[in-house]
CSV table of C-alpha atoms in Angstrom, one decimal:
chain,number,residue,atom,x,y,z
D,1,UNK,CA,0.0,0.0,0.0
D,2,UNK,CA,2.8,2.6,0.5
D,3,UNK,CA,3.8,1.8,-3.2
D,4,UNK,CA,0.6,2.8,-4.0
D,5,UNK,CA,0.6,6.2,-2.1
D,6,UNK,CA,4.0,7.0,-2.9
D,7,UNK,CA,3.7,6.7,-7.0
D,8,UNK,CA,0.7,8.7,-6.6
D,9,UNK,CA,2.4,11.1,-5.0
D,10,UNK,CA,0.3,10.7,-2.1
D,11,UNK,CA,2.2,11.5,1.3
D,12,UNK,CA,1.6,9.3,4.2
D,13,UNK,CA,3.0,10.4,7.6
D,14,UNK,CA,2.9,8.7,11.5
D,15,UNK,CA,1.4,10.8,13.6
D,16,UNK,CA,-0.3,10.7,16.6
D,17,UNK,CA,-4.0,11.3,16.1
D,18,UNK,CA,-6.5,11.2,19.1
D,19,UNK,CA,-9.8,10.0,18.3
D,20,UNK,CA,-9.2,7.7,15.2
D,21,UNK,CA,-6.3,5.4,13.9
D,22,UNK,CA,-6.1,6.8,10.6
D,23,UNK,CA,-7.7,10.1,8.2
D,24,UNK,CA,-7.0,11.4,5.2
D,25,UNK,CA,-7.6,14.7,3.6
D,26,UNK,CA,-7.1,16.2,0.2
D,27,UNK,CA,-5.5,20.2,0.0
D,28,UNK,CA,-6.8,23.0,-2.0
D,29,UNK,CA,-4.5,22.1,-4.8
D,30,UNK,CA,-6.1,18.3,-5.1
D,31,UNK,CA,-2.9,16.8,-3.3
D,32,UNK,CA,-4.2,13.9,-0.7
D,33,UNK,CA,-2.6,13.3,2.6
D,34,UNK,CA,-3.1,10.2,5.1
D,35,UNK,CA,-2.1,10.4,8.7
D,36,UNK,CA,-1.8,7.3,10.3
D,37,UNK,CA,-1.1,6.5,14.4
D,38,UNK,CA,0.9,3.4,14.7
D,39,UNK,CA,-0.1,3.3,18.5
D,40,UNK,CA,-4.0,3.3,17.6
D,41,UNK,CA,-2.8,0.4,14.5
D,42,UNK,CA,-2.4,-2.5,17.0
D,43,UNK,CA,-1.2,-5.0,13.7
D,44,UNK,CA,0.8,-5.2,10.7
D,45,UNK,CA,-3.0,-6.1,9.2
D,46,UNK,CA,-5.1,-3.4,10.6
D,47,UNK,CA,-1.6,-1.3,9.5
D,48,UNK,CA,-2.9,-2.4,5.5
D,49,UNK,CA,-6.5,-2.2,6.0
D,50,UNK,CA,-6.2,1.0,7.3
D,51,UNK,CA,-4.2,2.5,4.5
D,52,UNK,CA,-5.9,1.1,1.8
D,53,UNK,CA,-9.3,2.7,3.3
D,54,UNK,CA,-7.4,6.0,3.0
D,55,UNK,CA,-5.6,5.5,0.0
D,56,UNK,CA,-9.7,4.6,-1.6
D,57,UNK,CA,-11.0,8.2,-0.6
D,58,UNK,CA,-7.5,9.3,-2.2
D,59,UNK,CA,-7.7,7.5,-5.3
D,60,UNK,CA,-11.6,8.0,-5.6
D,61,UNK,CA,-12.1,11.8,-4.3
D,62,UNK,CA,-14.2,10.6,-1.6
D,63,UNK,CA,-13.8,13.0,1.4
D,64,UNK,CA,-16.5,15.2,3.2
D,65,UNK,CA,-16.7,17.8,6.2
D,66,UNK,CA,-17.9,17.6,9.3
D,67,UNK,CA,-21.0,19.5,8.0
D,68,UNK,CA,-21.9,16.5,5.2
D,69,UNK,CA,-24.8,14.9,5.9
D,70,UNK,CA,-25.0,10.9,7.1
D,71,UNK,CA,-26.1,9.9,3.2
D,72,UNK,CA,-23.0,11.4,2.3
D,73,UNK,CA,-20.5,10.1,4.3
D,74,UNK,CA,-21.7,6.8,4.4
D,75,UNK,CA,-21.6,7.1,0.1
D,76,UNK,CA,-17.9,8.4,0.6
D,77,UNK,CA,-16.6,5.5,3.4
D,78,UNK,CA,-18.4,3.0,1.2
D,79,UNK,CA,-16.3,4.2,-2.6
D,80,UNK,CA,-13.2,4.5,-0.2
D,81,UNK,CA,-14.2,0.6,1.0
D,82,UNK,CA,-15.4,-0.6,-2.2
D,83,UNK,CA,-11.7,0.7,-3.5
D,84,UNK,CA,-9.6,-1.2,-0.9
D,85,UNK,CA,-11.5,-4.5,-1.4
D,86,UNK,CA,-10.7,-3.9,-4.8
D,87,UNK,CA,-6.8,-3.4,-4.4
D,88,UNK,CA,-6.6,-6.3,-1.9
D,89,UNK,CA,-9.0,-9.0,-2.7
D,90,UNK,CA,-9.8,-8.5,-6.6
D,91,UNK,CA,-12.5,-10.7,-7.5
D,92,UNK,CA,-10.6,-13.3,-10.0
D,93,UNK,CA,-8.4,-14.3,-7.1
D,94,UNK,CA,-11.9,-14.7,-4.9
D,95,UNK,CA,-13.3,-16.5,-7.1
D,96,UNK,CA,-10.3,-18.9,-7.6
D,97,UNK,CA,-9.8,-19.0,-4.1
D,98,UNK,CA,-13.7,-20.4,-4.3
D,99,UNK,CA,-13.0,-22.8,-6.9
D,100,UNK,CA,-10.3,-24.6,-4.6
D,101,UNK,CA,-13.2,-24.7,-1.6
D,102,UNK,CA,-12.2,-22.0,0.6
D,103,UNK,CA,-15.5,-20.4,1.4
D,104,UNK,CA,-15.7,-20.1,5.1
D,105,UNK,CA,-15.9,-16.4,6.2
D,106,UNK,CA,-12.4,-16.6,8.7
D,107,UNK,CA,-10.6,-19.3,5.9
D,108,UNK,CA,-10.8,-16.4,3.0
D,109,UNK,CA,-9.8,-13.8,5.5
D,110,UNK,CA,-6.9,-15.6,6.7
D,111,UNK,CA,-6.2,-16.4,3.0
D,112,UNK,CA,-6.2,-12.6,1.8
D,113,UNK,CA,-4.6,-11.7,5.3
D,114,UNK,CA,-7.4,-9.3,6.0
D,115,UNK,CA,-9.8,-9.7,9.1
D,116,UNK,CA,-13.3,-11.4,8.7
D,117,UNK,CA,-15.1,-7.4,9.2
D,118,UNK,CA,-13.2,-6.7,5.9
D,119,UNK,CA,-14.1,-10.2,4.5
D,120,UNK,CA,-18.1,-9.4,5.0
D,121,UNK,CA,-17.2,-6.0,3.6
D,122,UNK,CA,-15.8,-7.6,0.7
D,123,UNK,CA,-18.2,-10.0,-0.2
D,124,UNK,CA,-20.8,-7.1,0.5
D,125,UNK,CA,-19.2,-4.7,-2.4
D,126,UNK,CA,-19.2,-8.0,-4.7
D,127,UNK,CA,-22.8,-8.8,-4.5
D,128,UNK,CA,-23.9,-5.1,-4.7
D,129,UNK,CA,-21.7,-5.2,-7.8
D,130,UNK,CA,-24.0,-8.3,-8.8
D,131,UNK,CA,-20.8,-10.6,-9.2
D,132,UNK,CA,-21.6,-12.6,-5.9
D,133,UNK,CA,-25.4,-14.3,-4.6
D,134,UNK,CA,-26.3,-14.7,-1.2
């Protein structure tokens, strides 16, 4: 993921934040930014997840204010989701990883080395998409 940022010329600092583990925010000249608090990260995984969230309201322009209204965040958090599943678990290699019987919930997170809450949120985005059934 910090490939990612850095050949998008997106800067990613440590810092210590104190109500969330990780933000991001883009300038006035369209240049994105993403903080992140490696004593609010707790794991080398959450470390990932974390910056791939960002790096999705980065790469998609998804950011709001504190003004925004519930409908829009929750549009926003869900492109900058839908983009990190994207990056992480891309649906040929969930589908293969199907074909060999892996289909347990905690067996295709521990596969993609992402937690089960990013799992669900990954199988969520794919049948929204219409590429998975219940």
């Amino acid at each position: 993921m910090y490939e990612t940022a850095y050949l998008n010329d997106i800067v990613v600092d440590c810092v210590k934040l104190h109500k969330t583990a990780s933000l991001s925010l883009m300038d006035d000249d369209g240049d994105c930014f993403i903080a992140l608090d490696p004593y609010r990260l707790g794991s080398e995984q959450n470390e990932v997840l974390q910056i791939a969230h960002e790096l999705g309201h980065c790469m998609t322009g998804s950011f709001y204010n504190r003004y925004s209204s519930l409908n829009c965040i929750s549009q926003k958090e869900y492109r900058a989701d839908k983009w990190a599943v994207h990056k992480l678990i891309p649906f040929s290699e969930l589908q293969r990883a199907f074909s060999e019987g892996v289909v347990d919930r905690w067996e295709l997170a521990e596969r993609f080395a992402v937690t089960e809450a990013f799992m669900e949120t990954a199988l969520h985005v794919y049948r929204r998409e219409g590429l998975l059934r219940d």
